Coordinates of C-alpha atoms in Angstrom, one line a residue:
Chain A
X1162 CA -39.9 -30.8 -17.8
X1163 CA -41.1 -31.8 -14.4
X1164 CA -41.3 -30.1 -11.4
X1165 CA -40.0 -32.8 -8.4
X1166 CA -38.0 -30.0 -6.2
X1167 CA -38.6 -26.1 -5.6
X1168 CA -36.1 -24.1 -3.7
X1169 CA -38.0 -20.8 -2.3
X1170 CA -35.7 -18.1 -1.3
X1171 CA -37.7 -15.6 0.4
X1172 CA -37.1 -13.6 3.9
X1173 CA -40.8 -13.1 5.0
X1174 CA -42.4 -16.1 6.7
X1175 CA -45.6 -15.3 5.3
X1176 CA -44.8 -15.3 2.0
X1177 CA -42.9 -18.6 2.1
X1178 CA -46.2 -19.6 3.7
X1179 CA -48.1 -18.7 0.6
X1180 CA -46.3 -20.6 -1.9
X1181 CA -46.2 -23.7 0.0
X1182 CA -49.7 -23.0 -0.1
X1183 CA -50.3 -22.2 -3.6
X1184 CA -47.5 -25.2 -4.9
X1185 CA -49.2 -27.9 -3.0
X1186 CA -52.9 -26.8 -3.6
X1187 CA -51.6 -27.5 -7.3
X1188 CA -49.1 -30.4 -6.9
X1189 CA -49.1 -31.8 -3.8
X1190 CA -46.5 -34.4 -4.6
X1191 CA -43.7 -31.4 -5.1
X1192 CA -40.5 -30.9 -2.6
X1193 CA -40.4 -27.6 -1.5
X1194 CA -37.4 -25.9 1.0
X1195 CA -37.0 -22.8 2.3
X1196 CA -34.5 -20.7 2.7
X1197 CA -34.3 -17.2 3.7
X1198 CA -31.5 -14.9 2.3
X1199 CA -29.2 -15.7 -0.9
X1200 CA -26.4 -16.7 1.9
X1201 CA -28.9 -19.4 2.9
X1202 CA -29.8 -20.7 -0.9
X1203 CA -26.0 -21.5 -1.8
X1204 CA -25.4 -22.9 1.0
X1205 CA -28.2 -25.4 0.1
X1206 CA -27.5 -25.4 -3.5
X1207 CA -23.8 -26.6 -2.4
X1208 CA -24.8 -29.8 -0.9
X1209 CA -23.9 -32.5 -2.9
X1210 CA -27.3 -34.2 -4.1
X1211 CA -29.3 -31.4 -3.7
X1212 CA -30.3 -30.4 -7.5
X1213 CA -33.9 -28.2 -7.1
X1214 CA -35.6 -28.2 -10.6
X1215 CA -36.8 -24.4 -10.0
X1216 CA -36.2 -21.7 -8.0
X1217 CA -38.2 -19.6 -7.0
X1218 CA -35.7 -15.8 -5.8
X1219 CA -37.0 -13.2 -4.0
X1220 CA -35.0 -9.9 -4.5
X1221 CA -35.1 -7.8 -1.6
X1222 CA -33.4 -10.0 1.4
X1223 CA -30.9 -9.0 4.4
X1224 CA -27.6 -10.0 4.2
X1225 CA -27.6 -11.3 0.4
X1226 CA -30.4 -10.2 -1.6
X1227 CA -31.5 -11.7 -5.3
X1228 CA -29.5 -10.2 -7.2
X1229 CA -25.8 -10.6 -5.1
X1230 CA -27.4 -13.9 -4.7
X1231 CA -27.5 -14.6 -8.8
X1232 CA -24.0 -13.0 -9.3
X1233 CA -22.4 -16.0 -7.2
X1234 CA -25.0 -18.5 -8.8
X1235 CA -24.2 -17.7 -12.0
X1236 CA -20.5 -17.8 -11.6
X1237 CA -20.0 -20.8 -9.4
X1238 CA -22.6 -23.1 -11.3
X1239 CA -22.3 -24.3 -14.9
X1240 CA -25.6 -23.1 -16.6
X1241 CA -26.0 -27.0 -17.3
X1242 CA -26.4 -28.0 -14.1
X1243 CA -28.1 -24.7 -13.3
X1244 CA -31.8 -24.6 -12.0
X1245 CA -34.4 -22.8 -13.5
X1246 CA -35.0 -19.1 -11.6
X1247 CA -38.3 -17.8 -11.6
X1248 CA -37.9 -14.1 -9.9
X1249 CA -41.2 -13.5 -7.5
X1250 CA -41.0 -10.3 -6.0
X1251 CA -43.1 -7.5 -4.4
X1252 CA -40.7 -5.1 -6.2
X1253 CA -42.5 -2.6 -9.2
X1254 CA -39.3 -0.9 -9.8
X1255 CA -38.7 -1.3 -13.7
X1256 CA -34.9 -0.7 -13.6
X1257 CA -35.4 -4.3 -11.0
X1258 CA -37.0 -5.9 -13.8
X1259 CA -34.4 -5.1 -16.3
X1260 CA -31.5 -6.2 -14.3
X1261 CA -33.2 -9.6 -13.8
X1262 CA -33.2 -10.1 -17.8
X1263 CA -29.3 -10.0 -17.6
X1264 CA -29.2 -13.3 -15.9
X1265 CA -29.2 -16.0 -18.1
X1266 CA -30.7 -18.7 -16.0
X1267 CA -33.9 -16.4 -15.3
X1268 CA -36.6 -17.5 -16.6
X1269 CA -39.4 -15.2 -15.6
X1270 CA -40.0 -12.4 -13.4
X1271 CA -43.4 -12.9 -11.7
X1272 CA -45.3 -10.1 -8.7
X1273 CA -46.4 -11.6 -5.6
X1274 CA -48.3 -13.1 -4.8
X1275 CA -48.5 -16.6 -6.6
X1276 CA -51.2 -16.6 -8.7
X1277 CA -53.6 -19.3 -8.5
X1278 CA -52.4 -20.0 -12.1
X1279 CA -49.2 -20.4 -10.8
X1280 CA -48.0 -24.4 -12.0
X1281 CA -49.2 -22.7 -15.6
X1282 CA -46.8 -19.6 -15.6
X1283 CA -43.8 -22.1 -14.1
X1284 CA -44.5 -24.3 -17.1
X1285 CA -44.3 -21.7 -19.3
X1286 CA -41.0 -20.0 -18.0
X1287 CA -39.2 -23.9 -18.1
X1288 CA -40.6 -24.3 -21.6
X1289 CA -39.1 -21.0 -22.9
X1290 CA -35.5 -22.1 -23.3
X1291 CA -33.9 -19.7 -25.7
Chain B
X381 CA -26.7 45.5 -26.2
X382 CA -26.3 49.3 -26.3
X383 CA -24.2 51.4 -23.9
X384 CA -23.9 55.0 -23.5
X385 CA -22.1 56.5 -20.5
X386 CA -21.0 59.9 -19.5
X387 CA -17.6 58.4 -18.9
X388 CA -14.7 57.8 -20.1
X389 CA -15.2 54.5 -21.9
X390 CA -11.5 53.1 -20.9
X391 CA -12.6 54.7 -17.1
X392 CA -15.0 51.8 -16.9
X393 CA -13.2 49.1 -18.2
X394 CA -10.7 49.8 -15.8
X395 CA -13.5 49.5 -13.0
X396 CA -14.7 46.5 -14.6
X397 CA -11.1 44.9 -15.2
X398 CA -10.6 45.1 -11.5
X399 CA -14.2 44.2 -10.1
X400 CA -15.3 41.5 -12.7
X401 CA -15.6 38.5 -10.7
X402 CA -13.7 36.6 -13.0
X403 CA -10.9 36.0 -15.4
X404 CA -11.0 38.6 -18.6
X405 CA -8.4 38.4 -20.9
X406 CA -7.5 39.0 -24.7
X407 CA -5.4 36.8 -26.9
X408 CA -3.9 37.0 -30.3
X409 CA -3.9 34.1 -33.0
X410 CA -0.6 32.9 -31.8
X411 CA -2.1 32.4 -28.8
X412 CA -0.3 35.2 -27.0
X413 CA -1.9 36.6 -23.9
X414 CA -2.2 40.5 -24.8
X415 CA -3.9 41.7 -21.9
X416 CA -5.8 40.2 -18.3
X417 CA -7.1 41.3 -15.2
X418 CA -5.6 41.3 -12.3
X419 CA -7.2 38.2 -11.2
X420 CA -6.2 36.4 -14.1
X421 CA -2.5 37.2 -13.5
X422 CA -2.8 36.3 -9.4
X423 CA -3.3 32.9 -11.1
X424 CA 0.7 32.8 -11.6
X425 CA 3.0 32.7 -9.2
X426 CA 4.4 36.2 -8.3
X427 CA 8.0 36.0 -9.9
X428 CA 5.7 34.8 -12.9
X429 CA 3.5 37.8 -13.2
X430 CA 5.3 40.2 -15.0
X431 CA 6.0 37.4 -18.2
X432 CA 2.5 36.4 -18.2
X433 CA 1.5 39.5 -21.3
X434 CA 3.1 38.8 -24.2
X435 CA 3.3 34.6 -23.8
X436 CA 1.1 32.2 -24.6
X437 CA 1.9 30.8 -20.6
X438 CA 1.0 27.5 -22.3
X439 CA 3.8 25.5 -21.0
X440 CA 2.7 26.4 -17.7
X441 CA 0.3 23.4 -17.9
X442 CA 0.1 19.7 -17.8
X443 CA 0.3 18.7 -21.6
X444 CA -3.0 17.2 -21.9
X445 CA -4.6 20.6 -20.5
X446 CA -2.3 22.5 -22.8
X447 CA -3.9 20.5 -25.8
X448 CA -7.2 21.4 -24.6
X449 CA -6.8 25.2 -24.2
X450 CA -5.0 25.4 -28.5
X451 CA -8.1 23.5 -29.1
X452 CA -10.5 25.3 -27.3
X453 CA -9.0 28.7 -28.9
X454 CA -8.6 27.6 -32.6
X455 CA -12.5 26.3 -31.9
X456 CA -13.0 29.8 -31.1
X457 CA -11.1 31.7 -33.9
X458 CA -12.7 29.2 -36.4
X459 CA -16.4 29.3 -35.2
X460 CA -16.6 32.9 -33.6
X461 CA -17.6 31.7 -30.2
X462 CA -17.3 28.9 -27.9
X463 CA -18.6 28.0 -24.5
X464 CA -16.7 25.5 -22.3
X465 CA -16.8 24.4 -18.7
X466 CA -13.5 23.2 -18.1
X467 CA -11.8 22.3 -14.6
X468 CA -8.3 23.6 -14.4
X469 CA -4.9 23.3 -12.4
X470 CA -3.7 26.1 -12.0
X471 CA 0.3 27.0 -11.8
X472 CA -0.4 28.7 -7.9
X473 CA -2.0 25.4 -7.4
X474 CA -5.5 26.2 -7.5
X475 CA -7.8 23.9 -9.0
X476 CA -11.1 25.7 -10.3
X477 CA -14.2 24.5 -12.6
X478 CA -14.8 27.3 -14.8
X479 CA -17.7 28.5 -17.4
X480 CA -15.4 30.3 -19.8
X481 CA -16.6 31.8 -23.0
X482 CA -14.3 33.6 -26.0
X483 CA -15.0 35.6 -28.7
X484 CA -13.8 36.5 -32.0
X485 CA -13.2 39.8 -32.7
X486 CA -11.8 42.0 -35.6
X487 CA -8.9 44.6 -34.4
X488 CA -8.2 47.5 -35.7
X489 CA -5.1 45.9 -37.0
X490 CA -7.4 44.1 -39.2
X491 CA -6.1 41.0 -37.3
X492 CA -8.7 38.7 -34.7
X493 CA -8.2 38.2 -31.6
X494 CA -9.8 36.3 -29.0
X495 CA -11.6 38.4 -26.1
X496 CA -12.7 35.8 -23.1
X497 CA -14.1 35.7 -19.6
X498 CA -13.7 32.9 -17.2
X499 CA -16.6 32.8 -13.7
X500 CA -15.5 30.2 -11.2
X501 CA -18.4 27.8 -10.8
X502 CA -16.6 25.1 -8.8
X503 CA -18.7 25.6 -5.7
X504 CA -22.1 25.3 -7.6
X505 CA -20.8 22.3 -9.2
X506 CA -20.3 20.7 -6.0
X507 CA -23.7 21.9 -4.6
X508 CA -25.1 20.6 -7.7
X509 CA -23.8 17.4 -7.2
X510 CA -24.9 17.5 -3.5
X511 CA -27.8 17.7 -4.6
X512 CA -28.2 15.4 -7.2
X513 CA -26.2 12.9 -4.4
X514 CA -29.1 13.4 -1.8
X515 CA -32.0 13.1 -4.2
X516 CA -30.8 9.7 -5.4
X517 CA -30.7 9.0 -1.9
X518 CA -34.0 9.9 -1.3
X519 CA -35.8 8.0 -4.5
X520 CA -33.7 5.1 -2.7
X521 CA -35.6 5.9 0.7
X522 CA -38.7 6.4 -0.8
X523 CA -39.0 3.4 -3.0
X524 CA -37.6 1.0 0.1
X525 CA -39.5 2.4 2.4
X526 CA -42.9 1.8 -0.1
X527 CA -41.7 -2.0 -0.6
X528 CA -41.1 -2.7 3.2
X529 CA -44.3 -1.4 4.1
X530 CA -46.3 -2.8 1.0
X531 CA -45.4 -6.3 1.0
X532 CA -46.5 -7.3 4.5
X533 CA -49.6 -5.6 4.1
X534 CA -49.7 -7.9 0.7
X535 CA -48.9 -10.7 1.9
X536 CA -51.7 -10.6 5.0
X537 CA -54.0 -10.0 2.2
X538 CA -53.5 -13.1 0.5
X539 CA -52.8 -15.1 4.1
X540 CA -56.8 -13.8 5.2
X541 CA -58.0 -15.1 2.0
X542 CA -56.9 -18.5 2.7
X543 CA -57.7 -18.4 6.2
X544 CA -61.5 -17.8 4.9
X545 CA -60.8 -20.7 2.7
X546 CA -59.9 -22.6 5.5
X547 CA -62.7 -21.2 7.9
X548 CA -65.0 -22.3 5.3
X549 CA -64.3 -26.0 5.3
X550 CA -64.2 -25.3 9.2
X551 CA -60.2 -26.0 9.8
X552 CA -60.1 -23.8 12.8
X553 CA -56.2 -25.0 13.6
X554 CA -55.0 -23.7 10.3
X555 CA -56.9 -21.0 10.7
X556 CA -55.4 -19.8 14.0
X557 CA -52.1 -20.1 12.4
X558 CA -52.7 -18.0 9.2
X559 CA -54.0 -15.3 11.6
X560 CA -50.7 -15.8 13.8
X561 CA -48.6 -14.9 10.6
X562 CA -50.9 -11.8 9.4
X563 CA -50.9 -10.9 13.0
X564 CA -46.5 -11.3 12.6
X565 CA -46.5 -9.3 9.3
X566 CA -48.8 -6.5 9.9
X567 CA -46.5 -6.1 13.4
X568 CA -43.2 -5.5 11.0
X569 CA -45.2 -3.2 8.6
X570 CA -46.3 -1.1 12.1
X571 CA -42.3 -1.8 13.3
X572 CA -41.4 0.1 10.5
X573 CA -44.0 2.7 10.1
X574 CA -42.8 3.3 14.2
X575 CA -39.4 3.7 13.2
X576 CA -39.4 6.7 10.3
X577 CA -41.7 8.5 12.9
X578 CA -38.8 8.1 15.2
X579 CA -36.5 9.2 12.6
X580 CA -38.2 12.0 11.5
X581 CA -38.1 13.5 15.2
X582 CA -34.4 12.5 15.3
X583 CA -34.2 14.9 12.1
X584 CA -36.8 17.3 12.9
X585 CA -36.6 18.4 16.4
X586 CA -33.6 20.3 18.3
X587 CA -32.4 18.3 21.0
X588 CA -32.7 20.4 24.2
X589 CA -30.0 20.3 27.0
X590 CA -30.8 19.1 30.6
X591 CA -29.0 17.9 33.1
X592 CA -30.1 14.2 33.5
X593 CA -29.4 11.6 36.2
X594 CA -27.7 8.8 34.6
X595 CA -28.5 6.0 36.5
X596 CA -32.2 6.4 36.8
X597 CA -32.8 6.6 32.7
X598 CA -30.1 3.6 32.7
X599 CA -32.2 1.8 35.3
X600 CA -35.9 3.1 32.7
X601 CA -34.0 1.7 29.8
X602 CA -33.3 -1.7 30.7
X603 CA -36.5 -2.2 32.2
X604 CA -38.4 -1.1 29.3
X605 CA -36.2 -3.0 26.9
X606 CA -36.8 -6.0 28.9
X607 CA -40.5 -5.8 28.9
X608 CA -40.7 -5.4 25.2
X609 CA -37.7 -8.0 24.6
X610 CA -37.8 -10.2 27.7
X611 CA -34.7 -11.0 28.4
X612 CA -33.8 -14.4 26.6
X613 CA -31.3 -14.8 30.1
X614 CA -29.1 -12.4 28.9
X615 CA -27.1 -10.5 32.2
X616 CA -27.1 -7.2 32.0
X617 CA -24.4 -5.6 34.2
X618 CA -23.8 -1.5 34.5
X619 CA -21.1 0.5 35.4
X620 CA -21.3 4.7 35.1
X621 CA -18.2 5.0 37.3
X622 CA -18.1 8.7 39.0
X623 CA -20.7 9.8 36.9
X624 CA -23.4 11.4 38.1
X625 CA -25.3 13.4 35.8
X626 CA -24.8 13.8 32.1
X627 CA -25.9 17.3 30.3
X628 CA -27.4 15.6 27.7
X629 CA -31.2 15.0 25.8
X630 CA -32.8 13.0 28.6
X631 CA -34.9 11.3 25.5
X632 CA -32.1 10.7 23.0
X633 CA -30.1 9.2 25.8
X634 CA -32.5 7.0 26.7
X635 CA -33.5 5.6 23.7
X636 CA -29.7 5.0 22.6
X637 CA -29.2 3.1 25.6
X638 CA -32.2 1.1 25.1
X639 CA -31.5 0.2 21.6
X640 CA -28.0 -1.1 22.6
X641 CA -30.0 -3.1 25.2
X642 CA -32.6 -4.3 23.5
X643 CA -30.1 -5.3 20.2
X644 CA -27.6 -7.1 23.3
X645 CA -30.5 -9.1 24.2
X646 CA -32.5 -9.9 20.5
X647 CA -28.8 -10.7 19.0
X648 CA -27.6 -12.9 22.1
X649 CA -25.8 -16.3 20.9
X650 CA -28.7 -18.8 21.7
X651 CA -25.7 -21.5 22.1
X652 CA -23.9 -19.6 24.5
X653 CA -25.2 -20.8 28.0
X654 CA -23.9 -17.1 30.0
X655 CA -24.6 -14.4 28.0
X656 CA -24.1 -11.4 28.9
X657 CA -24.2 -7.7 27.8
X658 CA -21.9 -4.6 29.8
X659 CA -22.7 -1.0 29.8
X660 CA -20.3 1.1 30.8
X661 CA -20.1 5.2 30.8
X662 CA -17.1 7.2 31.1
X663 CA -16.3 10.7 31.1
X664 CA -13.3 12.4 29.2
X665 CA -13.5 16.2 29.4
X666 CA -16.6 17.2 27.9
X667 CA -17.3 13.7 26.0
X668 CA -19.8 11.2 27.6
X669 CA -18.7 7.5 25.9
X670 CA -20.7 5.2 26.7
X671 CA -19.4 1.2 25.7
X672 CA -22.0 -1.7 25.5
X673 CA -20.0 -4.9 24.9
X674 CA -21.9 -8.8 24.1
X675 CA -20.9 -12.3 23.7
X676 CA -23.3 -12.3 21.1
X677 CA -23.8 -13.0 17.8
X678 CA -21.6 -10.7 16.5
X679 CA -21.1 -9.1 12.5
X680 CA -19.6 -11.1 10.2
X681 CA -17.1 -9.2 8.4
X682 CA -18.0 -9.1 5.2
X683 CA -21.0 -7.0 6.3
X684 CA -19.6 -4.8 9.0
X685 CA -19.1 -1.9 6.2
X686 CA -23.4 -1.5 6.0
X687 CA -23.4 -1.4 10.0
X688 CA -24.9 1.9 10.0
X689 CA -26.8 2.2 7.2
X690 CA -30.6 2.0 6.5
X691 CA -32.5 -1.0 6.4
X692 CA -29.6 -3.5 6.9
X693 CA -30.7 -6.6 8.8
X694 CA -28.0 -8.9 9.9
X695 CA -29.5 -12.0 11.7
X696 CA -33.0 -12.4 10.0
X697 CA -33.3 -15.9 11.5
X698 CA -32.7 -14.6 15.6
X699 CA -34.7 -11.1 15.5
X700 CA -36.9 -8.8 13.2
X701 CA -36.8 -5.4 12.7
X702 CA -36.8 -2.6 10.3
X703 CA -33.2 -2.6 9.7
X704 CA -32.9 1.3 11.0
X705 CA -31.7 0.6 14.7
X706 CA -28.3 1.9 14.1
X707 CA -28.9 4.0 11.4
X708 CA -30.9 5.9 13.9
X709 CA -28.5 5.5 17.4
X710 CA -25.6 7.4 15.1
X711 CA -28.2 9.6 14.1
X712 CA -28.8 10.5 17.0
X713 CA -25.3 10.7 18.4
X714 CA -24.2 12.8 15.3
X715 CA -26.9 15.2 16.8
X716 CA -25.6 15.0 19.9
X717 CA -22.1 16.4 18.8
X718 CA -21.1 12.6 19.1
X719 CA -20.6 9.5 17.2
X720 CA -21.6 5.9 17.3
X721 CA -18.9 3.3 16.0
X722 CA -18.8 -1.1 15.9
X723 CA -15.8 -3.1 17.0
X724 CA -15.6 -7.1 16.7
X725 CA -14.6 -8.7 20.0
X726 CA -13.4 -12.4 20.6
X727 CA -16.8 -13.3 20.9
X728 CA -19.3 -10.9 19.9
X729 CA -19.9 -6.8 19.7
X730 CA -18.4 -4.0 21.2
X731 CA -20.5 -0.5 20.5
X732 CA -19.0 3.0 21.3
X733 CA -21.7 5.7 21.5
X734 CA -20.3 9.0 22.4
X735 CA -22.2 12.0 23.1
X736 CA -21.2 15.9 23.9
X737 CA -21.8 17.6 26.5
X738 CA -21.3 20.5 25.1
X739 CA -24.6 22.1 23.7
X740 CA -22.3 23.9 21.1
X741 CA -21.3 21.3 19.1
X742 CA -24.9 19.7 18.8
X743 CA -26.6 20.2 15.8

């Protein structure tokens, strides 16, 4: 599958720095928006013609963090038009972890920062289709 | 356990009947109450007492309690013992949550009967769950706290690796900008590390009456809040009324009215060409209100319910923080024998802060 568009949902500047950084150091030809809070990401996902091939979720956000952010997702979007979520967060709490494997469209649950490895560990999380 | 006593055995149980701090009663295997203490009985309603020995008082209760207590004391006859924490209503209307325990025991009579003993553990139930309430809370606060403070400090990490990256192939612009953004995120992770300081002295230290001129810490306020926040050409217009002095925490005062400044100006509606924040103090008796009302950028409704609680950010996009600003002003005003309370205008924010005069009710 290819990677054309990445939505990055992330509150801190800095770390929506970094993966631009990292993506483009890999892939320069990728589209990459930011957004800033979950409120932010569905209003972007609702535009007609916007279709991201990944996202990239960040859990702990103001207003609508990852999580409230996936409950709408998954109930407002049918899973076959739904993009791939990769979860990259700073969070080491386990019981975080666990609550990410109930969403279905989450493919992987990565710690910031983006490894350099990063285009590999996206492959892998699009490729594992259950 | 052995027990010898000069006395008259039935001397002592009468001692204990009364003093036990509990229910102690006896019951047949029809379920009859043959005897109970006098604080079993006070459980009944007076005109109620006397019928109490003798009946089972079973249809006293609620029919699912009733089916409870037959099972409970066949459990007992059957197994010997039982231990049960149950919470009952009782028919004076007390509701208790009680440890009681029956046992088995041969009469004379050659019949069993049940002997049991009910202590009253309602209060250390609710301590206990006090408890176990505020601990969550704190493994909440701890674990927050940890992320907000580790991921900035994360993120610069990776941000002055790439700015060596880039000082390496001598891009100096991008270079200057990385060290911008570690410079922004190290400044939240110091933000908040300023913040729990300042909480922990909101907690930790008693606030100290004075008698403090109003206008002059008004005046201090605003003019520290605008040299930390500029003023982004918000007015600010005051009004104390009569007021003179305030008996009051010179400090806390200050700071709240700071904070409501400083959040007026960082949460101003850019699109609004006059914008403007009002402070106003009035007196009622021994209560100090003071009202700070925006055309700003208001609450949305959906989130006004997490107004006051820790690390809620509501505009991300016009002002950083910590999220503990209000937290801390109603904190503060709690301490202060007050209270701090949000109320949507037409077009923006309208805070009440009120504060005691009355060293008494601090705390």
């Amino acid at each position: 599958m290819e990677l054309k568009q990445i939505l990055c949902v992330d509150d801190s500047e800095a770390d929506q720095y970094l993966h631009q950084y990292r993506i483009k150091a890999a892939n320069p030809d990728v589209r990459i928006r930011a957004v800033y809070d979950g409120d932010e990401a569905l209003e972007a996902l609702r535009e007609p013609g916007y279709k991201p091939d990944l996202i990239l979720l960040d859990i702990n956000m103001p207003r609508m963090n990852g999580f409230d952010f996936l409950e709408v997702y998954e109930a407002e979007f049918p899973k076959a038009d739904a993009a791939v979520v990769v979860m990259l967060t700073s969070s080491l709490h386990e019981a975080d972890r666990q609550r990410a494997k109930q969403f279905d469209v989450v493919r992987a649950f990565l710690y910031k920062p983006l490894s350099d490895d990063w285009l590999k560990e996206m492959k892998d999380a699009l490729n594992s289709i259950s | 356990m052995s027990w010898t006593s000069p006395l008259d055995d039935s001397d002592v149980l009468a001692l204990l009947m009364e003093h036990f701090p509990g229910l102690l009663f006896v019951k047949d295997s029809d379920f009859r109450i043959l005897a109970a203490n006098e604080r079993f009985l006070s459980l009944y309603p007076e005109a109620q007492r006397p019928h109490v020995i003798g009946t089972t008082t079973i249809e006293d209760y609620p029919k699912a309690q009733r089916e409870k207590f037959l099972a409970d004391d066949r459990a007992a006859f059957e197994t010997g013992a039982t231990e049960v924490v149950e919470t009952i209503d009782f028919p004076n209307g007390d509701r208790q949550t009680l440890l009681t325990r029956k046992l088995a025991k041969l009469g004379r009579d050659g019949k069993v009967y049940l002997v049991g003993t009910s202590t009253d553990i309602t209060e250390q139930q609710r301590q206990q769950q006090t408890l176990e309430r505020q601990n969550e809370a704190l493994n909440e606060f701890a674990y927050r706290v940890s992320h907000d403070l580790r991921s900035p400090v994360v993120s610069s990490i990776a941000l002055i690796e790439i700015a060596q990256t880039m000082l390496n192939v001598g891009n100096v612009e991008e270079t200057q900008n990385i060290l911008g953004r570690v410079q922004r995120a190290l400044g939240q992770a110091e933000t908040l590390a300023s913040d729990l300081l300042h909480l922990t002295r909101i907690e930790n230290q008693e606030p100290k009456p004075a008698t403090v001129d109003v206008q002059a810490v008004i005046d201090a306020s605003l003019a520290h809040a605008r040299d930390v926040y500029g003023d982004h050409g918000v007015d600010i217009q005051t009004d104390i009324g009569e007021i003179d002095t305030v008996t009051t925490e010179s400090q806390r005062f200050a700071w709240i009215v700071e904070n409501l400044i400083s959040n007026a100006i960082k949460y101003s509606d850019p699109e609004v060409d006059k914008k403007w924040v009002s402070l106003r103090l009035r007196r009622t008796k021994r209560t100090v209100k003071l009202t700070a009302e925006d055309n700003g950028l208001g609450i949305p409704p959906a989130q006004r319910g997490r107004l006051f609680q820790m690390f809620q950010r509501f505009h991300p996009r016009n002002a950083t923080g910590a999220g503990l600003g209000l937290y801390m002003v109603r904190r503060t005003a709690n301490r202060l024998g007050g209270n701090a309370t949000y109320d949507p205008t037409e077009h923006g924010s309208r805070f009440t802060i009120t504060v005691s005069e009355n060293p008494d009710t601090w705390n």
